[in-house]
């Protein structure tokens, strides 16, 4: 399921990242890699603040829909 549907505060694991090579590379540079533990901190108007590798990152709903958990 896409990250946009994940519950707030629940730790999940990234299964796959979809999209073009440039998009996947951008997300990997932010720490979104397969097998990494991730949790949604908050959601506002579809945009998410997520915790990945002990950092918090804000991503748009469009980017979050490309991350499968």
Coordinates of C-alpha atoms in Angstrom, one line a residue:
X1 CA 0.0 0.0 0.0
X2 CA 1.2 3.6 -0.6
X3 CA 2.7 5.6 2.3
X4 CA -0.3 8.0 2.0
X5 CA -2.5 5.3 3.5
X6 CA -0.3 4.4 6.5
X7 CA -1.5 5.2 10.0
X8 CA 0.1 8.0 11.9
X9 CA 2.6 6.9 14.5
X10 CA 2.9 3.3 13.3
X11 CA 6.4 2.1 12.3
X12 CA 6.4 0.3 8.9
X13 CA 9.0 -0.9 6.5
X14 CA 9.5 0.4 2.9
X15 CA 8.8 -2.4 0.4
X16 CA 9.5 -0.6 -2.9
X17 CA 9.8 2.8 -4.5
X18 CA 8.1 3.5 -7.8
X19 CA 8.7 6.2 -10.3
X20 CA 11.4 7.4 -12.7
X21 CA 15.1 6.9 -12.0
X22 CA 15.5 10.6 -11.0
X23 CA 12.6 10.4 -8.5
X24 CA 13.9 7.2 -7.0
X25 CA 17.4 8.6 -6.7
X26 CA 16.0 11.8 -5.0
X27 CA 14.1 9.7 -2.4
X28 CA 17.1 7.5 -1.8
X29 CA 19.2 10.6 -1.1
X30 CA 16.6 11.5 1.6
X31 CA 16.9 8.1 3.2
X32 CA 13.9 6.4 1.6
X33 CA 15.5 3.0 0.7
X34 CA 13.9 -0.5 0.6
X35 CA 14.0 -2.2 4.0
X36 CA 14.2 1.1 5.9
X37 CA 11.9 1.7 8.9
X38 CA 9.6 4.6 8.5
X39 CA 6.7 6.2 10.4
X40 CA 4.3 9.0 9.6
X41 CA 4.6 11.8 12.2
X42 CA 1.7 13.9 10.9
X43 CA -0.5 14.5 7.8
X44 CA -1.9 17.8 6.7
X45 CA -3.9 18.3 3.5
X46 CA -2.3 15.1 2.1
X47 CA 1.3 16.2 2.7
X48 CA 3.2 14.1 5.2
X49 CA 5.9 14.6 7.8
X50 CA 7.7 11.2 8.1
X51 CA 10.4 9.9 10.4
X52 CA 13.1 8.0 8.5
X53 CA 16.6 7.1 9.8
X54 CA 16.2 9.4 12.9
X55 CA 15.3 12.4 10.9
X56 CA 12.0 14.1 10.0
X57 CA 11.3 14.8 6.3
X58 CA 8.3 16.6 4.8
X59 CA 7.1 15.2 1.5
X60 CA 4.2 15.9 -0.8
X61 CA 1.3 13.6 -1.3
X62 CA 2.6 12.9 -4.8
X63 CA 6.0 11.7 -3.6
X64 CA 4.4 9.7 -0.7
X65 CA 2.2 7.8 -3.1
X66 CA 5.4 6.5 -4.8
X67 CA 6.6 4.9 -1.6
X68 CA 5.1 1.4 -1.0
X69 CA 5.0 0.1 2.6

